[in-house]
Coordinates of C-alpha atoms in Angstrom, one line a residue:
Chain A
M1 CA -16.6 17.3 17.4
R2 CA -13.6 18.3 19.5
Y3 CA -11.1 15.6 20.3
L4 CA -11.0 15.1 24.0
P5 CA -9.8 12.0 25.8
L6 CA -12.4 9.8 27.5
T7 CA -13.4 10.7 31.0
Q8 CA -14.1 8.1 33.7
E9 CA -17.8 8.8 33.2
D10 CA -17.5 8.1 29.4
R11 CA -15.8 4.8 30.2
A12 CA -18.5 3.8 32.7
Q13 CA -21.2 4.6 30.1
M14 CA -19.5 2.5 27.5
R15 CA -19.0 -0.4 29.9
A16 CA -22.7 -0.2 30.9
A17 CA -23.7 -0.2 27.2
I18 CA -21.9 -3.4 26.4
G19 CA -22.6 -5.0 29.8
V20 CA -19.1 -5.4 31.3
A21 CA -18.1 -4.4 34.8
D22 CA -14.4 -4.0 34.0
V23 CA -12.2 -3.5 30.9
D24 CA -10.3 -6.7 31.8
E25 CA -13.4 -8.7 31.0
L26 CA -12.9 -7.9 27.3
Y27 CA -9.6 -9.9 27.5
A28 CA -11.2 -12.9 29.1
D29 CA -10.4 -15.0 26.0
M30 CA -6.7 -14.2 26.0
P31 CA -4.3 -16.7 27.7
A32 CA -3.2 -15.3 31.0
E33 CA 0.5 -15.6 30.2
L34 CA 0.1 -13.2 27.3
L35 CA -1.5 -10.4 29.4
L36 CA 0.7 -7.8 31.0
D37 CA 0.4 -7.7 34.8
G38 CA 1.7 -4.1 35.0
P39 CA 2.8 -1.2 32.9
L40 CA 5.6 -1.7 30.4
D41 CA 9.0 -1.0 31.8
L42 CA 9.6 2.2 29.9
P43 CA 11.5 5.3 31.2
R44 CA 9.4 8.2 32.4
G45 CA 8.9 11.2 30.1
K46 CA 11.8 13.5 29.6
S47 CA 12.2 17.2 28.8
E48 CA 13.0 18.3 25.2
M49 CA 16.6 19.0 26.0
E50 CA 17.1 15.6 27.6
V51 CA 15.6 13.9 24.6
E52 CA 17.8 15.8 22.2
R53 CA 20.9 14.9 24.2
L54 CA 19.9 11.3 24.5
L55 CA 19.1 10.8 20.8
G56 CA 22.1 12.9 19.8
A57 CA 24.3 10.5 21.7
M58 CA 22.6 7.5 20.1
A59 CA 23.1 9.0 16.6
Q60 CA 26.8 9.6 17.4
R61 CA 27.2 5.8 17.7
N62 CA 26.4 5.4 14.0
L63 CA 29.1 5.6 11.4
A64 CA 26.9 7.7 9.0
A65 CA 27.3 7.7 5.2
S66 CA 28.4 11.3 5.3
R67 CA 31.2 10.7 7.8
A68 CA 33.2 8.1 6.1
P69 CA 34.4 6.9 2.7
F70 CA 31.2 5.2 1.5
F71 CA 30.9 2.5 -1.1
V72 CA 27.5 0.9 -0.2
G73 CA 24.9 0.5 -3.0
A74 CA 22.9 -2.6 -3.8
G75 CA 19.7 -0.7 -4.5
A76 CA 20.3 2.6 -2.7
Y77 CA 23.0 5.0 -3.8
K78 CA 24.6 8.0 -2.3
H79 CA 24.7 10.9 -4.8
H80 CA 25.1 14.6 -4.4
I81 CA 21.8 16.4 -4.2
P82 CA 21.9 20.1 -5.3
A83 CA 20.8 22.3 -2.3
S84 CA 18.1 23.9 -4.5
V85 CA 16.3 20.6 -4.7
D86 CA 15.7 20.4 -1.0
H87 CA 14.9 24.1 -0.8
L88 CA 12.3 24.0 -3.5
I89 CA 10.5 20.9 -2.3
Q90 CA 10.2 22.5 1.2
R91 CA 7.8 25.1 -0.3
S92 CA 4.5 24.6 1.4
E93 CA 2.6 24.3 -1.9
F94 CA 4.7 21.3 -2.7
L95 CA 5.3 19.9 0.8
T96 CA 1.7 19.7 1.7
S97 CA 0.2 19.4 -1.7
Y98 CA -3.3 18.2 -2.0
T99 CA -4.1 15.0 -3.9
P100 CA -4.8 16.4 -7.4
Y101 CA -8.3 15.1 -7.9
Q102 CA -9.6 18.6 -8.6
P103 CA -7.5 20.0 -11.4
E104 CA -8.8 23.6 -11.0
I105 CA -6.8 23.9 -7.7
S106 CA -4.0 21.5 -8.5
Q107 CA -2.5 22.7 -11.8
G108 CA 1.0 23.1 -10.3
T109 CA 1.1 19.5 -8.9
L110 CA -0.4 18.1 -12.1
Q111 CA 2.0 19.9 -14.3
Y112 CA 5.2 18.7 -12.5
L113 CA 3.9 15.2 -12.4
F114 CA 3.2 15.4 -16.2
E115 CA 6.8 16.7 -16.6
F116 CA 8.1 13.9 -14.4
Q117 CA 6.2 11.3 -16.5
T118 CA 7.8 12.7 -19.6
Q119 CA 11.3 12.5 -18.0
V120 CA 10.8 8.9 -17.0
A121 CA 9.5 7.9 -20.4
M122 CA 12.5 9.5 -22.1
L123 CA 15.0 8.0 -19.6
T124 CA 13.7 4.5 -20.0
G125 CA 13.1 4.7 -23.8
M126 CA 9.4 4.0 -23.4
E127 CA 6.2 5.7 -24.6
I128 CA 4.4 6.4 -21.4
A129 CA 5.1 6.4 -17.6
N130 CA 3.0 6.8 -14.5
A131 CA 3.4 9.4 -11.8
S132 CA 5.6 7.1 -9.7
M133 CA 5.1 4.3 -7.3
Y134 CA 6.2 3.5 -3.7
D135 CA 9.7 2.2 -4.7
G136 CA 11.5 0.1 -7.2
A137 CA 10.6 -3.2 -5.6
T138 CA 6.8 -2.6 -5.5
A139 CA 7.0 -1.1 -9.0
C140 CA 8.6 -4.4 -10.1
A141 CA 5.9 -6.5 -8.4
E142 CA 3.2 -4.3 -10.0
A143 CA 4.8 -4.8 -13.4
A144 CA 4.5 -8.6 -13.0
L145 CA 0.8 -8.3 -12.1
M146 CA 0.3 -6.1 -15.1
A147 CA 2.1 -8.6 -17.4
H148 CA -0.3 -11.3 -16.1
R149 CA -3.2 -9.1 -17.1
V150 CA -1.8 -8.3 -20.5
A151 CA -0.6 -11.8 -21.4
K152 CA -3.5 -13.6 -19.6
R153 CA -1.0 -15.9 -18.1
R154 CA 0.2 -16.3 -14.5
K155 CA 3.8 -17.3 -14.5
A156 CA 6.7 -14.9 -13.9
V157 CA 10.3 -15.9 -14.5
L158 CA 12.9 -14.1 -12.4
S159 CA 16.5 -13.6 -13.5
G160 CA 19.2 -14.7 -11.0
G161 CA 20.5 -11.2 -11.4
L162 CA 17.4 -9.5 -10.0
H163 CA 17.9 -7.8 -6.6
P164 CA 16.8 -10.5 -4.0
H165 CA 14.6 -7.9 -2.2
Y166 CA 12.7 -7.2 -5.4
A167 CA 12.2 -10.9 -5.9
E168 CA 11.1 -11.2 -2.3
V169 CA 8.4 -8.5 -2.7
L170 CA 7.2 -10.1 -5.8
R171 CA 6.9 -13.5 -4.1
T172 CA 5.0 -11.9 -1.2
I173 CA 2.5 -10.4 -3.5
S174 CA 2.2 -13.5 -5.7
H175 CA 1.7 -15.6 -2.6
F176 CA -1.7 -14.0 -2.2
S177 CA -2.7 -13.7 -5.8
G178 CA -1.8 -17.4 -6.5
D179 CA 0.5 -16.5 -9.4
E180 CA 3.5 -18.6 -10.1
V181 CA 7.0 -17.3 -9.6
V182 CA 10.0 -19.1 -11.0
S183 CA 13.4 -17.9 -9.7
L184 CA 16.6 -18.7 -11.4
A185 CA 19.7 -19.4 -9.3
P186 CA 21.9 -16.4 -8.4
D187 CA 23.7 -15.4 -11.5
V188 CA 26.9 -13.7 -10.5
L189 CA 28.5 -13.7 -13.9
A190 CA 25.4 -12.9 -16.0
R191 CA 25.7 -16.2 -17.9
E192 CA 22.2 -17.6 -17.4
D193 CA 20.1 -18.5 -20.4
L194 CA 16.9 -16.6 -19.7
A195 CA 15.6 -17.0 -23.3
A196 CA 15.5 -20.8 -22.8
T197 CA 13.0 -20.4 -19.9
V198 CA 10.4 -18.7 -22.1
D199 CA 7.4 -20.7 -23.4
E200 CA 3.7 -20.2 -23.9
S201 CA 2.9 -20.5 -20.2
V202 CA 5.2 -17.5 -19.2
S203 CA 3.6 -14.1 -18.8
C204 CA 6.8 -12.2 -18.2
V205 CA 10.6 -12.5 -17.7
I206 CA 12.0 -10.0 -15.2
V207 CA 15.6 -9.1 -15.7
Q208 CA 17.7 -6.3 -14.0
M209 CA 20.2 -4.1 -15.9
P210 CA 22.7 -3.3 -14.5
D211 CA 22.0 -6.4 -12.5
V212 CA 22.4 -6.7 -8.7
F213 CA 26.0 -7.9 -9.2
G214 CA 26.7 -4.8 -11.4
N215 CA 26.8 -6.6 -14.8
L216 CA 25.4 -4.9 -17.9
R217 CA 23.3 -7.1 -20.1
D218 CA 22.1 -6.9 -23.7
L219 CA 18.4 -7.5 -23.5
T220 CA 17.7 -7.6 -27.2
P221 CA 17.9 -11.4 -27.7
L222 CA 15.7 -12.0 -24.7
A223 CA 13.2 -9.4 -25.9
E224 CA 13.0 -11.3 -29.1
A225 CA 12.5 -14.6 -27.4
C226 CA 9.7 -13.1 -25.3
R227 CA 8.0 -11.7 -28.3
R228 CA 8.1 -15.0 -30.1
H229 CA 6.2 -16.7 -27.2
G230 CA 3.8 -13.8 -26.3
A231 CA 5.5 -13.0 -23.0
L232 CA 6.4 -9.6 -21.8
L233 CA 10.0 -8.5 -21.0
I234 CA 10.2 -6.5 -17.7
A235 CA 13.5 -4.6 -17.3
V236 CA 14.4 -3.5 -13.9
F237 CA 17.1 -1.0 -12.7
T238 CA 18.0 0.1 -9.2
E239 CA 20.4 2.9 -10.2
A240 CA 18.6 5.5 -12.2
V241 CA 21.8 7.4 -13.0
S242 CA 22.9 4.4 -15.1
L243 CA 20.3 5.5 -17.6
G244 CA 22.5 8.4 -18.5
L245 CA 25.0 6.1 -20.0
V246 CA 23.6 2.6 -20.7
T247 CA 21.2 1.8 -23.6
P248 CA 17.7 2.5 -22.3
P249 CA 15.8 -0.8 -21.8
G250 CA 13.0 0.5 -24.1
E251 CA 15.5 0.6 -27.0
M252 CA 16.4 -3.0 -26.4
G253 CA 12.8 -4.1 -26.7
A254 CA 11.5 -4.2 -23.1
D255 CA 7.7 -4.0 -22.7
I256 CA 7.7 -2.6 -19.2
V257 CA 10.6 -0.8 -17.5
V258 CA 10.6 -0.3 -13.7
G259 CA 13.1 0.8 -11.2
E260 CA 14.2 2.9 -8.3
G261 CA 14.4 6.6 -8.7
Q262 CA 16.1 7.4 -5.4
S263 CA 19.5 8.2 -7.0
L264 CA 18.1 11.4 -8.4
G265 CA 17.1 14.1 -5.9
N266 CA 16.5 11.7 -2.9
P267 CA 18.8 11.0 0.0
L268 CA 19.6 7.5 1.3
S269 CA 17.4 8.3 4.4
F270 CA 17.7 4.8 5.9
G271 CA 16.0 3.2 3.0
G272 CA 13.0 5.4 2.4
P273 CA 10.7 7.0 1.4
Y274 CA 11.9 6.3 -2.2
L275 CA 10.0 6.4 -5.5
G276 CA 9.3 3.7 -8.0
L277 CA 9.6 4.5 -11.7
F278 CA 7.2 2.7 -14.1
A279 CA 7.1 3.0 -17.8
T280 CA 5.6 1.0 -20.6
R281 CA 4.2 1.0 -24.1
Q282 CA 1.2 3.1 -25.2
A283 CA -0.6 -0.2 -26.2
Y284 CA -0.7 -1.3 -22.5
L285 CA -1.9 2.1 -21.2
R286 CA -5.1 0.8 -19.6
Q287 CA -3.4 -2.0 -17.9
M288 CA -0.8 0.2 -16.2
P289 CA -1.2 0.7 -12.4
G290 CA -0.9 3.9 -10.6
R291 CA -1.7 7.5 -11.1
L292 CA -1.4 9.2 -14.4
C293 CA -1.5 12.8 -15.4
G294 CA -2.4 14.1 -18.9
E295 CA -2.3 17.3 -20.8
T296 CA -5.5 18.7 -22.2
V297 CA -7.3 21.9 -23.0
D298 CA -10.0 23.7 -21.0
A299 CA -13.3 25.0 -22.3
D300 CA -11.5 28.1 -23.6
G301 CA -8.9 26.0 -25.4
R302 CA -6.1 26.8 -22.8
R303 CA -3.6 24.2 -21.9
G304 CA -4.2 22.4 -18.6
Y305 CA -3.3 19.2 -16.8
V306 CA -5.5 16.5 -15.3
A307 CA -5.3 13.2 -13.5
T308 CA -6.5 11.0 -16.3
L309 CA -7.7 7.4 -16.8
S310 CA -8.9 7.3 -13.2
A311 CA -11.9 5.2 -14.2
R312 CA -9.7 2.1 -13.9
E313 CA -8.6 3.0 -10.4
Q314 CA -9.6 1.6 -7.0
H315 CA -11.5 4.6 -5.8
I316 CA -13.9 4.2 -8.8
R317 CA -13.6 0.6 -9.9
R318 CA -13.4 -1.0 -6.5
D319 CA -12.5 -4.7 -6.8
K320 CA -12.3 -4.5 -10.6
A321 CA -9.5 -1.9 -10.4
T322 CA -6.3 -2.4 -12.5
S323 CA -4.4 -2.3 -9.2
N324 CA -4.9 -1.3 -5.6
I325 CA -2.4 1.5 -6.2
C326 CA -3.9 4.8 -7.2
T327 CA -1.4 7.1 -5.6
N328 CA 2.2 8.1 -6.1
S329 CA 5.4 9.2 -4.3
N330 CA 4.6 12.8 -5.0
L331 CA 7.3 14.7 -3.1
C332 CA 10.1 12.2 -4.0
A333 CA 9.0 12.4 -7.6
L334 CA 9.2 16.2 -7.5
A335 CA 12.7 16.0 -6.0
F336 CA 13.7 13.6 -8.8
S337 CA 12.2 15.8 -11.4
I338 CA 13.9 19.0 -10.1
H339 CA 17.3 17.3 -9.9
L340 CA 17.0 15.9 -13.4
S341 CA 15.8 19.3 -14.8
L342 CA 18.9 20.9 -13.2
L343 CA 21.1 18.3 -14.7
G344 CA 19.6 18.3 -18.2
E345 CA 20.3 15.7 -20.7
A346 CA 24.0 16.5 -21.1
G347 CA 24.4 16.9 -17.4
L348 CA 23.0 13.5 -16.6
R349 CA 25.3 12.0 -19.2
R350 CA 28.3 13.8 -17.6
L351 CA 27.2 12.6 -14.1
A352 CA 26.9 9.1 -15.3
R353 CA 30.4 9.3 -16.9
V354 CA 31.9 10.5 -13.6
N355 CA 30.2 7.6 -11.8
H356 CA 31.5 5.1 -14.2
A357 CA 35.0 6.6 -14.2
N358 CA 35.2 6.6 -10.4
A359 CA 34.0 3.0 -10.2
V360 CA 36.6 1.9 -12.9
N361 CA 39.3 3.7 -11.0
L362 CA 38.4 2.0 -7.8
A363 CA 38.1 -1.4 -9.5
D364 CA 41.6 -1.0 -11.0
R365 CA 43.1 -0.2 -7.7
L366 CA 41.4 -3.1 -5.9
A367 CA 42.3 -5.6 -8.7
R368 CA 46.0 -5.0 -7.8
I369 CA 45.5 -6.3 -4.3
A370 CA 46.7 -10.0 -4.0
G371 CA 43.8 -12.4 -3.6
V372 CA 41.2 -9.9 -4.7
E373 CA 39.3 -10.4 -7.9
I374 CA 36.8 -8.3 -9.9
L375 CA 34.2 -10.6 -11.3
N376 CA 32.5 -8.3 -13.8
E377 CA 33.3 -8.1 -17.5
S378 CA 31.4 -4.8 -17.6
F379 CA 29.7 -2.6 -15.0
F380 CA 28.3 0.9 -14.6
N381 CA 29.1 2.2 -11.1
E382 CA 28.9 -1.0 -9.0
F383 CA 30.8 -4.3 -9.3
T384 CA 31.3 -7.6 -7.4
L385 CA 34.6 -8.3 -5.6
R386 CA 35.7 -11.9 -4.8
L387 CA 37.7 -11.7 -1.5
P388 CA 40.0 -14.3 0.0
R389 CA 38.0 -14.3 3.2
D390 CA 34.4 -13.9 4.4
A391 CA 33.1 -10.6 3.0
A392 CA 30.8 -9.8 5.9
R393 CA 33.7 -10.1 8.4
L394 CA 35.9 -7.9 6.3
V395 CA 33.3 -5.2 6.0
E396 CA 33.0 -5.1 9.8
Q397 CA 36.8 -4.8 10.1
M398 CA 36.9 -2.0 7.5
A399 CA 34.1 -0.2 9.2
E400 CA 36.1 -0.2 12.4
A401 CA 38.9 1.4 10.3
G402 CA 36.4 4.1 9.2
V403 CA 35.5 2.9 5.7
L404 CA 32.1 1.7 4.7
A405 CA 33.1 -0.8 2.0
G406 CA 29.9 -2.2 0.5
V407 CA 27.3 -4.9 0.8
P408 CA 28.3 -8.5 1.4
V409 CA 26.4 -10.7 -0.9
S410 CA 25.6 -13.0 2.0
R411 CA 23.4 -10.2 3.4
L412 CA 21.2 -10.4 0.3
L413 CA 21.5 -14.1 -0.3
P414 CA 22.2 -15.8 3.0
G415 CA 23.1 -19.5 2.6
A416 CA 23.8 -19.2 -1.2
G417 CA 27.5 -20.0 -0.7
L418 CA 28.5 -16.6 -1.9
D419 CA 30.0 -15.5 1.4
D420 CA 33.3 -14.3 -0.3
L421 CA 31.6 -11.8 -2.5
L422 CA 31.2 -8.1 -1.9
L423 CA 29.1 -5.5 -3.8
V424 CA 31.0 -2.3 -4.1
A425 CA 29.4 1.0 -5.5
S426 CA 31.2 4.2 -6.3
T427 CA 29.5 7.4 -7.3
E428 CA 30.4 11.0 -8.1
V429 CA 30.7 11.8 -4.3
D430 CA 33.8 9.6 -3.9
T431 CA 37.2 11.3 -4.0
T432 CA 40.6 9.9 -4.8
E433 CA 41.3 10.0 -1.1
D434 CA 38.2 8.0 -0.4
R435 CA 39.3 5.3 -2.9
E436 CA 42.8 5.3 -1.4
A437 CA 41.3 4.9 2.0
F438 CA 39.3 1.9 0.7
V439 CA 42.4 0.2 -0.6
A440 CA 44.3 0.9 2.6
A441 CA 41.5 -0.4 4.8
L442 CA 41.1 -3.6 2.7
R443 CA 44.8 -4.3 2.7
G444 CA 44.8 -3.7 6.5
A445 CA 41.9 -6.1 7.0
L446 CA 43.4 -8.8 4.9
Chain B
M1 CA -38.1 -15.6 -32.9
S2 CA -36.5 -12.2 -33.8
G3 CA -36.8 -8.6 -32.9
E4 CA -35.2 -6.6 -30.1
R5 CA -35.1 -7.6 -26.5
Y6 CA -34.1 -5.6 -23.4
T7 CA -32.7 -6.3 -20.0
K8 CA -33.1 -4.5 -16.7
D9 CA -29.4 -3.7 -16.9
H10 CA -30.2 -1.7 -20.0
D11 CA -28.7 -4.0 -22.6
F12 CA -30.4 -4.7 -25.9
L13 CA -30.3 -7.9 -28.0
R14 CA -31.3 -8.1 -31.7
V15 CA -31.8 -11.7 -32.5
E16 CA -31.4 -13.0 -36.1
D17 CA -31.8 -16.8 -36.4
D18 CA -29.6 -18.2 -33.6
V19 CA -27.3 -15.1 -33.3
A20 CA -27.9 -12.3 -30.9
I21 CA -26.3 -8.9 -31.5
I22 CA -25.8 -7.3 -28.0
G23 CA -25.2 -3.7 -27.0
I24 CA -26.3 -1.2 -24.5
T25 CA -29.4 1.0 -24.9
D26 CA -29.6 4.7 -25.5
F27 CA -30.5 5.3 -21.9
A28 CA -27.4 3.4 -20.8
Q29 CA -25.1 5.3 -23.0
S30 CA -26.6 8.6 -21.8
Q31 CA -26.1 7.6 -18.1
L32 CA -22.4 6.6 -18.7
G33 CA -21.4 9.8 -20.4
D34 CA -18.6 10.1 -22.9
I35 CA -17.3 6.6 -23.6
V36 CA -13.5 6.4 -24.1
F37 CA -12.8 2.7 -24.1
V38 CA -14.5 -0.6 -24.6
E39 CA -12.9 -3.9 -23.6
L40 CA -14.5 -6.8 -25.5
P41 CA -14.2 -10.6 -25.1
E42 CA -12.3 -12.9 -27.5
P43 CA -14.2 -14.6 -30.3
G44 CA -14.7 -18.2 -29.4
Q45 CA -15.2 -17.4 -25.7
R46 CA -18.2 -19.0 -24.1
V47 CA -20.2 -17.0 -21.6
A48 CA -22.9 -18.0 -19.2
K49 CA -25.9 -15.8 -18.6
G50 CA -24.8 -13.2 -16.0
G51 CA -21.1 -13.7 -16.8
Q52 CA -18.8 -10.8 -17.6
L53 CA -19.1 -9.9 -21.3
A54 CA -17.4 -6.5 -21.7
T55 CA -16.2 -3.4 -19.9
I56 CA -17.2 0.1 -20.9
E57 CA -15.1 2.9 -19.6
S58 CA -16.4 6.4 -19.7
V59 CA -14.7 9.6 -18.5
K60 CA -16.3 9.1 -15.0
A61 CA -16.6 5.4 -14.5
A62 CA -15.9 1.9 -15.8
S63 CA -18.9 -0.5 -15.9
E64 CA -19.2 -4.1 -16.7
V65 CA -21.6 -5.5 -19.3
Y66 CA -23.0 -8.9 -18.1
A67 CA -24.2 -11.4 -20.6
P68 CA -28.0 -11.3 -20.8
I69 CA -28.1 -14.8 -22.2
S70 CA -25.6 -17.8 -22.4
G71 CA -23.8 -18.4 -25.7
E72 CA -20.6 -18.3 -27.6
V73 CA -18.9 -15.1 -28.8
I74 CA -18.7 -15.3 -32.6
E75 CA -17.8 -11.7 -33.4
V76 CA -16.9 -8.5 -31.6
N77 CA -17.2 -4.9 -32.9
S78 CA -13.5 -4.2 -33.4
A79 CA -14.4 -0.7 -34.8
L80 CA -14.9 0.4 -31.2
E81 CA -11.2 0.0 -30.5
A82 CA -10.5 3.1 -32.6
A83 CA -13.9 4.8 -32.2
P84 CA -15.4 3.9 -28.8
A85 CA -17.7 7.0 -29.1
K86 CA -19.8 5.1 -31.6
V87 CA -21.5 3.5 -28.5
N88 CA -22.7 7.0 -27.5
E89 CA -23.6 8.1 -31.0
D90 CA -25.4 5.0 -32.3
P91 CA -25.7 2.4 -29.5
L92 CA -28.3 0.3 -31.2
G93 CA -26.5 0.4 -34.6
E94 CA -22.8 0.9 -35.2
G95 CA -22.2 0.9 -31.5
W96 CA -23.0 -2.8 -31.0
L97 CA -20.6 -4.8 -28.8
V98 CA -20.8 -8.5 -29.3
K99 CA -22.5 -11.2 -31.5
L100 CA -23.4 -14.3 -29.5
R101 CA -24.5 -17.6 -30.8
V102 CA -27.6 -18.3 -28.6
A103 CA -27.1 -21.4 -26.5
D104 CA -30.6 -21.6 -25.1
A105 CA -33.5 -19.9 -26.8
A106 CA -35.7 -20.2 -23.7
E107 CA -33.5 -17.5 -22.0
L108 CA -34.7 -15.0 -24.6
E109 CA -38.2 -15.5 -23.4
E110 CA -37.4 -14.0 -20.0
L111 CA -36.3 -10.7 -21.6
M112 CA -38.4 -7.6 -22.2
D113 CA -39.7 -6.5 -25.5
E114 CA -39.6 -2.8 -26.5
D115 CA -42.9 -1.9 -24.9
A116 CA -42.0 -3.6 -21.7
Y117 CA -38.6 -1.9 -21.6
R118 CA -40.2 1.5 -22.1
A119 CA -42.6 0.9 -19.3
F120 CA -39.7 -0.3 -17.1
L121 CA -37.8 2.9 -17.9
E122 CA -40.7 5.0 -16.9
S123 CA -41.3 3.1 -13.7
E124 CA -37.6 3.6 -12.9
G125 CA -38.3 7.4 -13.2

């Protein structure tokens, strides 16, 4: 059937079939004040050139991340992406890849997803990983649902160092599943006693490392407490590059490790599309959500790759599925995988070191400003500043001076009484000049 | 009563005293294809007739096994954890799933004996 818009004749036939004289009759039940009495007040169509000029002018009004010293993180990080990453993912075989349900025509897609899963498992220190999820926050929510299935309990405990947006997504999903969510108070200094919250009713404890305030945490004692009570430890990260330097959560005893993979190969891009990373233990394989690729041999004994364990997924198991996710962020995962392959293990470690060194350098400079305090005892590439005045106002003033200084905690936790705190992230893209500009702008604003 | 009983869902029961050994029939395993995973209930769990008893996952689908009678799970075939293919190889023997303590012997009367099940299979074509 060709797609053609409806003709007047078509409309008349449809009206006759349902017995109305006029389309407006279909809206008879709507209150009159909700109905439009004329067309929307929108400008008329424009030519391509006019549209380009208009949108270009609008874009100019932004202070873009690439046009200013940039220290904004809190879950999305500006890193350098090698040009080859973007070039390779634009190949049409990748860019328009077919969902790999038929392995005989999807070997390329299946193989890179298999490699991606291997990379994620190695990075997180876990045994298995899926082919990626929508983003870090949804991966975190899915991890909680999985923990409920494994532990056969329904209560999740959230650390006060978990990114508030992640907590919010989890609460949204739990609202409809009827699961219980216990959120601890914001934990700026990483001093909460999570282990004390674990008992026989808790299915999982969700803790972020580095946490949203930048603190590093030793998860080992908490993992031990979880094991004792039959609860799962879910470790979250929002900065994948940190895994090049910090101890992988898997090595500290985490049962599920989830996080955001945007930092490798994926631009900030106004907050998406991103990719969620999801890794766990072999023992929980069948409870893991998402798509999974495996390596096998064909009838002639040659190596090949397949989408495996699909029997637990929604398209086959309907309402009994492990999760309603049976897809992945394919292209973002490919970008991640290419970037990480280009870096290699030593390269990732070096990149992580440069991130850490730049952040330490910036923190040292800022700590010398009167009235400014660094709250972290330890951090990777992001830390929390206490400022003598309202952080949100200061950030606005610094933006006017051409420096994008960070994320005021009040934006993530409005009304929590943390209005003097600012999250500051520094990555490999920041130069000495950028850091000097930050210091100058902050001094100027104070 | 003793002997084997069958259901229209292609489950079999072998009843000894007040215990029923439950599994799936040869026809059922052949329909499922290669079985790769079997999820079994916890011993001590009580199930009502028609309640979910187990899940059998094959390479192409996952299917539920519903309890053909009411009762209490007294044992599960833990050998299937490492060797789920036993259900394919020997469904009525080593591939059994669950032992149930029969709650209501009258429920057994409603099930088919071997001849009736054979006739049922043929009528199903």
